[in-house]
Short mmCIF file of C-alpha atoms and ligand atoms in Angstrom, two decimals:
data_model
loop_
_atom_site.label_atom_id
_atom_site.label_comp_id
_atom_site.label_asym_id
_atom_site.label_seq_id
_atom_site.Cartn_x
_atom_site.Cartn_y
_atom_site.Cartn_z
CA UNK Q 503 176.66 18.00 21.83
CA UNK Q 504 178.76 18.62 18.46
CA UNK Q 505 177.54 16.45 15.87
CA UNK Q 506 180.65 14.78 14.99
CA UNK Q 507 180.94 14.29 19.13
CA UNK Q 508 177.79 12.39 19.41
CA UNK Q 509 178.12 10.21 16.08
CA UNK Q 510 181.32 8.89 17.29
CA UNK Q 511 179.42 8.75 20.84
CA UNK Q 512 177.18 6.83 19.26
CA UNK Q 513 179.53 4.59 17.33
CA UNK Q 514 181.61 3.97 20.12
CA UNK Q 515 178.35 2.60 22.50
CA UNK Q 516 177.41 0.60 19.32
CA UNK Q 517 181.15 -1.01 18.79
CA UNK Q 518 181.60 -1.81 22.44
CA UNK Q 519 179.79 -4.97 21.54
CA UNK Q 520 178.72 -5.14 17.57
CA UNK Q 521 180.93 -4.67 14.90
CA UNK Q 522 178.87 -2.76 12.40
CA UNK Q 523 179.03 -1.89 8.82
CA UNK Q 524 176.55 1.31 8.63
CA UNK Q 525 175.70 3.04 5.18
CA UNK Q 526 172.96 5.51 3.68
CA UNK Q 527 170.82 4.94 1.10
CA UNK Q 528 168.96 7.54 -1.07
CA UNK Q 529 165.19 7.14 -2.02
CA UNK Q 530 164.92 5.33 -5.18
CA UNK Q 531 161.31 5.32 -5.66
CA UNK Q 532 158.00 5.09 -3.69
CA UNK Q 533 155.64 2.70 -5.63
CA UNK Q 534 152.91 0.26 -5.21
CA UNK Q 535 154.68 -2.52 -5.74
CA UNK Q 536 156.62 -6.06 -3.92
CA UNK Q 537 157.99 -7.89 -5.95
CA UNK Q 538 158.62 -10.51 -2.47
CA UNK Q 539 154.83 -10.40 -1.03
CA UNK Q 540 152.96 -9.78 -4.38
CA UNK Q 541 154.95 -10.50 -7.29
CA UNK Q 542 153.68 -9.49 -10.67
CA UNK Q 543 150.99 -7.18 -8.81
CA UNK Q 544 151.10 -4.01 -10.01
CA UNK Q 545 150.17 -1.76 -7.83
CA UNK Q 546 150.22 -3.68 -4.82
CA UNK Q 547 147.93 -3.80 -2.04
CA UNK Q 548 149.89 -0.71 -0.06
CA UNK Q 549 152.69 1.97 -0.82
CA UNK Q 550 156.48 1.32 -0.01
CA UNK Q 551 159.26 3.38 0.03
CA UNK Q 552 162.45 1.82 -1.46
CA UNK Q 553 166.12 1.67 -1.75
CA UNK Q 554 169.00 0.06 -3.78
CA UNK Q 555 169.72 -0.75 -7.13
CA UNK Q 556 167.58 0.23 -9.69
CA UNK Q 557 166.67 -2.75 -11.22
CA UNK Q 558 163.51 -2.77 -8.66
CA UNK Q 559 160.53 -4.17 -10.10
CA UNK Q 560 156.93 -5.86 -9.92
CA UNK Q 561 158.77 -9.11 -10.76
CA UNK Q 562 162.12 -9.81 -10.16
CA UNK Q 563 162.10 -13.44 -9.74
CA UNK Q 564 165.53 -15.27 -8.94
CA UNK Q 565 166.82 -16.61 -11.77
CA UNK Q 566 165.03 -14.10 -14.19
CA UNK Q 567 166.85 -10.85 -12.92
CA UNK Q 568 170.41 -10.97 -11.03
CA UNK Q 569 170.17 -7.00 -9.67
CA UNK Q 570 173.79 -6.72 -10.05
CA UNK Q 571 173.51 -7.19 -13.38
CA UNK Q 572 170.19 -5.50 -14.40
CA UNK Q 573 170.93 -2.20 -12.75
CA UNK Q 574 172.17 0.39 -14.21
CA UNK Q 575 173.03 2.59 -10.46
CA UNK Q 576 172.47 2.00 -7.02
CA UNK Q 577 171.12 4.42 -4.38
CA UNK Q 578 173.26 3.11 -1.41
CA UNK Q 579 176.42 4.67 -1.02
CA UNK Q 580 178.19 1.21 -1.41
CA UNK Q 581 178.54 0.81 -5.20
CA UNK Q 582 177.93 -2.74 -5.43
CA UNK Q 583 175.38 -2.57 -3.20
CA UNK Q 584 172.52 -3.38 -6.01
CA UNK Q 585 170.43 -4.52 -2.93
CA UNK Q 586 166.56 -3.50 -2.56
CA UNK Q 587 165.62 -2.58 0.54
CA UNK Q 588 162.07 -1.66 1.55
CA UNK Q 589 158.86 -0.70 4.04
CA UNK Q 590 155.72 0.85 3.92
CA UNK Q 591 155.07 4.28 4.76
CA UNK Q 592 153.98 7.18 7.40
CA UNK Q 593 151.03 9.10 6.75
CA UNK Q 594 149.22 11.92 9.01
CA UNK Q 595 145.58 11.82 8.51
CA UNK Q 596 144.47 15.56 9.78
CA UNK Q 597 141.17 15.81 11.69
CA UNK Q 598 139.42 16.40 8.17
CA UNK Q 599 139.89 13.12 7.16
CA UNK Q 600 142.85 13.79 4.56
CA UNK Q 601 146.14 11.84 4.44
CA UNK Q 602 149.99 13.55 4.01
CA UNK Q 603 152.81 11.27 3.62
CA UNK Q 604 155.25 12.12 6.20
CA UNK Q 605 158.26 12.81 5.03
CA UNK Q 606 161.55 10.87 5.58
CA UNK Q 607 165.25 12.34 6.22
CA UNK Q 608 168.71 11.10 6.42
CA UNK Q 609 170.38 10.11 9.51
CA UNK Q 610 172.80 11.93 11.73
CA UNK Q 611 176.12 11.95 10.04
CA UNK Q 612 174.81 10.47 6.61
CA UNK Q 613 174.09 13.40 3.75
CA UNK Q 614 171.59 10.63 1.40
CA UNK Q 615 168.37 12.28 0.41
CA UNK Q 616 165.08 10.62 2.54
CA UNK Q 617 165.76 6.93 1.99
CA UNK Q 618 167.14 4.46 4.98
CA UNK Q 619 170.12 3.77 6.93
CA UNK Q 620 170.92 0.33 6.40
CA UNK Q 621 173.10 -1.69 8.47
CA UNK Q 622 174.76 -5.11 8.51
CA UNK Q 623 175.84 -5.91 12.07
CA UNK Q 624 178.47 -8.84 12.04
CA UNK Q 625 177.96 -9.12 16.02
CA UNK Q 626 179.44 -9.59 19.35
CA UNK Q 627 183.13 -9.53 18.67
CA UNK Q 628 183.95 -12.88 18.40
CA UNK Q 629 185.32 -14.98 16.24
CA UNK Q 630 182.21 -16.95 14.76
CA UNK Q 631 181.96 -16.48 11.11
CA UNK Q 632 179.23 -14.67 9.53
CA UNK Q 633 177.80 -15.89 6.34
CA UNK Q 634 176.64 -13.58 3.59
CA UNK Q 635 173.76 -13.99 1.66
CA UNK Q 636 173.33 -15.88 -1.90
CA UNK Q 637 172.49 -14.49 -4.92
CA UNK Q 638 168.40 -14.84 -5.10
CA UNK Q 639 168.07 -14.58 -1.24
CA UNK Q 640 165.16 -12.24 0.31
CA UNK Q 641 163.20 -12.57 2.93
CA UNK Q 642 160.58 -10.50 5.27
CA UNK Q 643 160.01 -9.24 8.96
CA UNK Q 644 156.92 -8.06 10.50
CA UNK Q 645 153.66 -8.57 9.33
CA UNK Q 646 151.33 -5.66 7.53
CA UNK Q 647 148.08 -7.25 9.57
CA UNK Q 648 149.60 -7.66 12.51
CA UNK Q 649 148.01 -6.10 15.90
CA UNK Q 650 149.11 -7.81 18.54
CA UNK Q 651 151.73 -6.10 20.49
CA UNK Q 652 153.54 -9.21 21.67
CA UNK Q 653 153.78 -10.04 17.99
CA UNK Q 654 156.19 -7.21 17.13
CA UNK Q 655 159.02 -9.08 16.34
CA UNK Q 656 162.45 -8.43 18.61
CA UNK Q 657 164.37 -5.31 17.17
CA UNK Q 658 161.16 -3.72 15.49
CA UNK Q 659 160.24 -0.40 17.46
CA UNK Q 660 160.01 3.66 16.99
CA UNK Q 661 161.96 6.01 18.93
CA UNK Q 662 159.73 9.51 19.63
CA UNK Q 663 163.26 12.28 18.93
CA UNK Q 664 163.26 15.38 21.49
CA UNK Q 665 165.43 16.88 18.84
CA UNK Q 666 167.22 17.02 15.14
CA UNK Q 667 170.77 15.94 17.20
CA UNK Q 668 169.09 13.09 18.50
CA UNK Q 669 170.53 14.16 21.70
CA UNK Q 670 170.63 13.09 24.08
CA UNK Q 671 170.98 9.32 22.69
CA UNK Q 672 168.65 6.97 23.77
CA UNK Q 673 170.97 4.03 23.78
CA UNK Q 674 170.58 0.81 21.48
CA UNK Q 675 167.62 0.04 19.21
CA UNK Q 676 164.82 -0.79 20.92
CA UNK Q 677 165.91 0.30 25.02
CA UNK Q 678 165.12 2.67 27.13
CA UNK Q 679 161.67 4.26 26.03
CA UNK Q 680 161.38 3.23 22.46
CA UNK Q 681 157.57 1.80 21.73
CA UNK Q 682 156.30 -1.05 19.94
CA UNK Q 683 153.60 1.27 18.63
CA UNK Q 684 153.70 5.15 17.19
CA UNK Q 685 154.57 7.09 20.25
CA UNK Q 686 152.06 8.89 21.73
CA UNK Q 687 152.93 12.27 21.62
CA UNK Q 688 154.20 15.12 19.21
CA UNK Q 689 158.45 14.58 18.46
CA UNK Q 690 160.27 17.56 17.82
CA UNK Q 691 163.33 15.50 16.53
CA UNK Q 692 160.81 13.05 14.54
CA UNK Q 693 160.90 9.30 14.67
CA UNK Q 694 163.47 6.78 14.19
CA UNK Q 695 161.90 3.52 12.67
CA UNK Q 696 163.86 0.58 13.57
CA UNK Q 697 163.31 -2.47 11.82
CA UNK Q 698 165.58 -5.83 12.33
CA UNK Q 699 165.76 -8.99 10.46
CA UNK Q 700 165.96 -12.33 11.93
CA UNK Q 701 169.92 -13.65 11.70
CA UNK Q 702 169.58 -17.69 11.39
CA UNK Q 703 169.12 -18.91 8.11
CA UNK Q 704 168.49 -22.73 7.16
CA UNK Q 705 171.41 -22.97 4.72
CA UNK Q 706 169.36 -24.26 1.96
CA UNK Q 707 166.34 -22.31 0.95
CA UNK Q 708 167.13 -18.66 -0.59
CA UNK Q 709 163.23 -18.02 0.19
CA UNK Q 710 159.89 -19.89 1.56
CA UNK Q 711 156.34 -19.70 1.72
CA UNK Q 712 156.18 -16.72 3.85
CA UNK Q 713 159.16 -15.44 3.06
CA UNK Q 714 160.36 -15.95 6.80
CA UNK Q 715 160.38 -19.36 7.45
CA UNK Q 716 164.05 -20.07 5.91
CA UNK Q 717 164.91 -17.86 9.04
CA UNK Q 718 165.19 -17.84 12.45
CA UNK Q 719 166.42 -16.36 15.91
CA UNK Q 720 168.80 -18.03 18.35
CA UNK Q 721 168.10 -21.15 19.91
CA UNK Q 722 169.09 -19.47 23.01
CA UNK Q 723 169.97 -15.42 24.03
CA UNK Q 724 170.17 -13.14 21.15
CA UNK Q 725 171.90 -11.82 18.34
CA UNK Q 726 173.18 -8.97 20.43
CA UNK Q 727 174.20 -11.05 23.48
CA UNK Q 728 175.90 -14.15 20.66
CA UNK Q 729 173.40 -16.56 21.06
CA UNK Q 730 174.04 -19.23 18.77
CA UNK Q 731 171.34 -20.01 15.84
CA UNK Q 732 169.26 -23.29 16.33
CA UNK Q 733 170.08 -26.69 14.39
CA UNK Q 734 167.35 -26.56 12.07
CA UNK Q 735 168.72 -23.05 10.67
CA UNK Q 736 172.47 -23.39 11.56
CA UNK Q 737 173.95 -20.84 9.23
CA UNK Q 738 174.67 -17.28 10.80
CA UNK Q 739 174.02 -14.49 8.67
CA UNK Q 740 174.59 -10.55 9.02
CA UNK Q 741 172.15 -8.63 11.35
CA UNK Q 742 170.28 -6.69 8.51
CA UNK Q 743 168.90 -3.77 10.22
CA UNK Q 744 167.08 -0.26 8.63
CA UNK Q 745 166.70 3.33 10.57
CA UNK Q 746 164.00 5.39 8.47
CA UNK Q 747 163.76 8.81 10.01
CA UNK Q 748 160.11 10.10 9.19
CA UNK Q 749 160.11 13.78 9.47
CA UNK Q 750 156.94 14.23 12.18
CA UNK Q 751 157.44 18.11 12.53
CA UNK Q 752 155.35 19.24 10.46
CA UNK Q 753 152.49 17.42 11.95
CA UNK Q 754 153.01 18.58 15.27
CA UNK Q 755 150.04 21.10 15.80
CA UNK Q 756 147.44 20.12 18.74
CA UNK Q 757 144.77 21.33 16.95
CA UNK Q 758 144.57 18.99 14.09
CA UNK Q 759 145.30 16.05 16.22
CA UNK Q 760 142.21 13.94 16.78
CA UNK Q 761 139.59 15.46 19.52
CA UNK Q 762 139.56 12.05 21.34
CA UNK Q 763 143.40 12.57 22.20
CA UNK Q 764 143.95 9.15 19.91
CA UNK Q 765 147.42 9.47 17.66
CA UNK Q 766 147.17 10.41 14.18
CA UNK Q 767 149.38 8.35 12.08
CA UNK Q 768 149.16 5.53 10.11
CA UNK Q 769 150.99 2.69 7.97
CA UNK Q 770 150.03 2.70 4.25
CA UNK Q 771 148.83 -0.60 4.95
CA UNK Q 772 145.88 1.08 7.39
CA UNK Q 773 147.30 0.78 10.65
CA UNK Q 774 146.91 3.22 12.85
CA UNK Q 775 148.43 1.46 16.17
CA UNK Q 776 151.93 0.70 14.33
CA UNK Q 777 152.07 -3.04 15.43
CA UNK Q 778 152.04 -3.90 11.36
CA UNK Q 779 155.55 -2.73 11.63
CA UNK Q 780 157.15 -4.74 8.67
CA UNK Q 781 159.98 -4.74 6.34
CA UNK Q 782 161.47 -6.67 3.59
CA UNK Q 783 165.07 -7.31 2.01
CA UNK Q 784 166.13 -8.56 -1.43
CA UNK Q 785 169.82 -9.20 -1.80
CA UNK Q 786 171.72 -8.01 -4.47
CA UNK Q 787 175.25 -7.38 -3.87
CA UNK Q 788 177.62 -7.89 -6.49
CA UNK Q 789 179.95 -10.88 -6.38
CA UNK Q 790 181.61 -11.67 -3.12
CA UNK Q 791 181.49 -8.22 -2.03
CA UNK Q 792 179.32 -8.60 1.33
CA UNK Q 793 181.43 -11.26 2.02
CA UNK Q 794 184.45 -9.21 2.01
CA UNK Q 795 183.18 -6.35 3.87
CA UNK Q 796 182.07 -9.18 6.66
CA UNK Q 797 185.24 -10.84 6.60
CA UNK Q 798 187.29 -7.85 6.77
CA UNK Q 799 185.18 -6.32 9.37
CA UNK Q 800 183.90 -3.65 7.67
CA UNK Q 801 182.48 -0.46 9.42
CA UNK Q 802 180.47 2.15 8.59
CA UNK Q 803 180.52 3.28 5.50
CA UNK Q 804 184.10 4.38 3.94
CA UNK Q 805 185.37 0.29 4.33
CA UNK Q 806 188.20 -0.02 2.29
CA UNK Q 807 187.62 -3.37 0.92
CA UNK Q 808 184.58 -1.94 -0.59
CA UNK Q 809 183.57 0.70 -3.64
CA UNK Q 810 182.27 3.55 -2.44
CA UNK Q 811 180.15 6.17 -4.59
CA UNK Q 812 179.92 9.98 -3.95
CA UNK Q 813 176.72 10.60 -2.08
CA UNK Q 814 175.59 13.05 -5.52
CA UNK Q 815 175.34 9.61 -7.50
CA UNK Q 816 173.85 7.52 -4.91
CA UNK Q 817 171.03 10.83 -4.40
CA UNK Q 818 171.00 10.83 -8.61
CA UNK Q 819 170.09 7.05 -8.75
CA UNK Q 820 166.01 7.28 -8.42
CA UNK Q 821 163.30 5.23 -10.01
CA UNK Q 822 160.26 6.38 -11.69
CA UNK Q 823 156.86 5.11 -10.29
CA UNK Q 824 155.56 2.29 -11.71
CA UNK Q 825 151.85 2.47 -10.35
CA UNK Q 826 151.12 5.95 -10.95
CA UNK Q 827 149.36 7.65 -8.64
CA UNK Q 828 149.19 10.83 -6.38
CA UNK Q 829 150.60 9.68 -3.33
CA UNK Q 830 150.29 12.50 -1.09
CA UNK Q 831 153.35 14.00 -0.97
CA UNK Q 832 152.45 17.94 -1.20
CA UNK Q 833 148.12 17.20 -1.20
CA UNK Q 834 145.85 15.80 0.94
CA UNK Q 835 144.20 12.56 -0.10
CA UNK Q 836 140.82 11.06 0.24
CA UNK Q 837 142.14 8.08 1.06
CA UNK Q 838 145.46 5.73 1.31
CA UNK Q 839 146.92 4.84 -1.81
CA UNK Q 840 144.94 1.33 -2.53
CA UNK Q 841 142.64 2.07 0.30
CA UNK Q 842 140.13 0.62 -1.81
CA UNK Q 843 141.81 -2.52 -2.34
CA UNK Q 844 142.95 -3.23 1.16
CA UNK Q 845 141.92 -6.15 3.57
CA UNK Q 846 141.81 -3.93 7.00
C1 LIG U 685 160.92 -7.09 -14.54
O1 LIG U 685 161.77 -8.20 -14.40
C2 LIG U 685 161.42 -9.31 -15.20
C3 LIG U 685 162.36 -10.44 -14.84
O2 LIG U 685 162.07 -10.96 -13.58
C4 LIG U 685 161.50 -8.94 -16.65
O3 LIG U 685 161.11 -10.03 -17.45
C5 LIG U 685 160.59 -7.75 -16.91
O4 LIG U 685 160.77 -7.31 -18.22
C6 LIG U 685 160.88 -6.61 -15.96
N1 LIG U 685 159.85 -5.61 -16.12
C7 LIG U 685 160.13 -4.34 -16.27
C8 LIG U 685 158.95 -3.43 -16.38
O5 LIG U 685 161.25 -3.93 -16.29
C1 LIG U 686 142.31 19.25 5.86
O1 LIG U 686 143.22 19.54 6.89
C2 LIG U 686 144.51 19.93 6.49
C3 LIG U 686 145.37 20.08 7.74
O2 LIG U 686 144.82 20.95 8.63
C4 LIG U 686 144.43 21.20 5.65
O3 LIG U 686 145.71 21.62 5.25
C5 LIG U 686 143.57 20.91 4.45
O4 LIG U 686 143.44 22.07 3.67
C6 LIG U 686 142.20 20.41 4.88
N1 LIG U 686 141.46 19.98 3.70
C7 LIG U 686 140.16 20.30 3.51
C8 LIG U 686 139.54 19.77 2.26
O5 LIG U 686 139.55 20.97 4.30
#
């Protein structure tokens, strides 16, 4: 199928019952750092690969830094998008022993450099009213240490691609054959990484303990199907959802797949299974301008109520690392970045 063809294919299955506002994002930097998990840390326990404005850093505490404000550019293509947006990372540990970082492209349709797709899903059409986020808000999916299956949280998953076009498309997020762990086998079209943020928020707290428990699902359903949120977190909030397309190609020969037939991939935090799918999300729009886009019904990513940047400046907006290091981008390491510091 034409690409254009199977975008708006895609678009169209997607709008039958979400209205969607979906946008690329350019790398920014990948560095040891979170500010939400481990603030002040620097480096981190494990590498992530982030988005968004480029105020980014080891410890941007509400109240201290507004990102609006502090940055100077944004990689999104949304100009006041100032936003961070980040996960961990792929790498392929070859039967040496050695680690690569796998790389990560844009989406179909999107012409960002690596980086995410990030959406905001407003939901079923309907007329329920979707709140956007406050200044200071962030919060987390997932957990790094997870591995228990059942404990991949709803709208988390990998998709194994047949092929570059994506084609032909496996229907929403997280149906059909997507996995809860790193598929099995080799993926000539890569993987698409799908991770999905809870959409019921408790109206009060812009963060808590474990950076998850201001949030919640529906009381009853789901997002997707207009479930509405539970009483003890009434307010509901854009679906925040990220595609990462890792770039698996290049890892595809048998022969330095392990002898035992096990998969070779692995989290940065150590996982090799891929149930410590996780993700995290620090708002940082400027002004009312999510609101807007919600309110107006926004959809992918030429809205008119919004500013949109050339894709050149969102790719030109990047980040220099913070916690030096080689991380394993065109050698093979030893080890993970922080190996030596990590729990698992
Ligand atoms: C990071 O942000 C804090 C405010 O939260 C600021 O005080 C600090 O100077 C910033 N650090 C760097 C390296 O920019
Ligand atoms: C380890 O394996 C990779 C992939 O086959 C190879 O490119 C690399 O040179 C090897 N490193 C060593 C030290 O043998």
């Amino acid at each position: 199928m034409h690409l254009k063809t199977l975008v708006a294919a895609t678009a169209v299955q997607l709008a039958a019952a979400q209205e969607l506002m979906r946008f690329g994002c350019s790398q920014l930097v990948f560095d040891r750092i979170d500010p939400l998990v481990n603030p002040g840390f620097l480096p981190s326990p494990h590498l992530h690969q982030v988005i968004g404005g480029n105020s980014f850093n080891a410890s941007m505490t509400h109240g201290a830094l507004d990102p609006p404000t502090a940055s100077t550019c944004t990689s999104c293509t949304y100009s006041e998008d100032f936003s961070n947006y980040w996960t961990a990372n792929i790498y392929f540990k070859a039967r040496n022993g050695t680690y690569k970082r796998v790389p990560q492209f844009a989406n179909l349709g999107l012409k960002v450099q690596g980086g995410m797709t990030v959406y905001y899903i407003r939901g079923y059409t309907s007329a329920a009213k979707v709140t956007a986020f406050k200044p200071g808000f962030r919060m987390l999916v997932g957990d790094p240490a997870n591995k228990d299956v059942k404990k991949v949280p709803s709208g988390n998953c990998y998709r194994c691609e047949s092929n570059m076009q994506q084609s032909p498309f496996g229907g929403a997020p997280c149906t059909g054959s997507d996995t809860k762990v790193f598929p099995k086998g080799q993926c000539n079209g890569g993987w698409r990484v799908t991770v999905t943020f809870p959409t019921c928020w408790d109206g009060k707290n812009l963060d808590s303990p474990d950076h998850k428990a201001h949030m919640a699902y529906p009381a009853s359903g789901t997002f997707e199907s207009g479930g509405a949120c539970p009483s003890s977190h009434p307010i509901k909030m854009p679906q925040v959802m990220y595609e990462i397309m890792f770039d698996t190609r290049a890892f595809n020969n048998k022969a330095d797949w392990p002898a035992d037939g096990s998969q070779p991939f692995y989290w940065s935090q150590g996982d090799g299974v891929g149930t410590g799918i996780h993700g995290d999300y620090l708002f940082g729009w400027k002004g009312d301008a999510l609101q807007k886009a919600m309110d107006t019904k926004c959809a992918n990513d030429n809205c008119k109520a919004l500013q949109r940047q050339t894709d050149a400046k969102a790719i030109a907006c990047t980040k220099g690392q913070t916690a030096r290091e080689d991380i394993g981008t065109d050698t093979w390491l030893t080890e993970l970045p922080g190996a030596s510091q990590m729990q698992m």
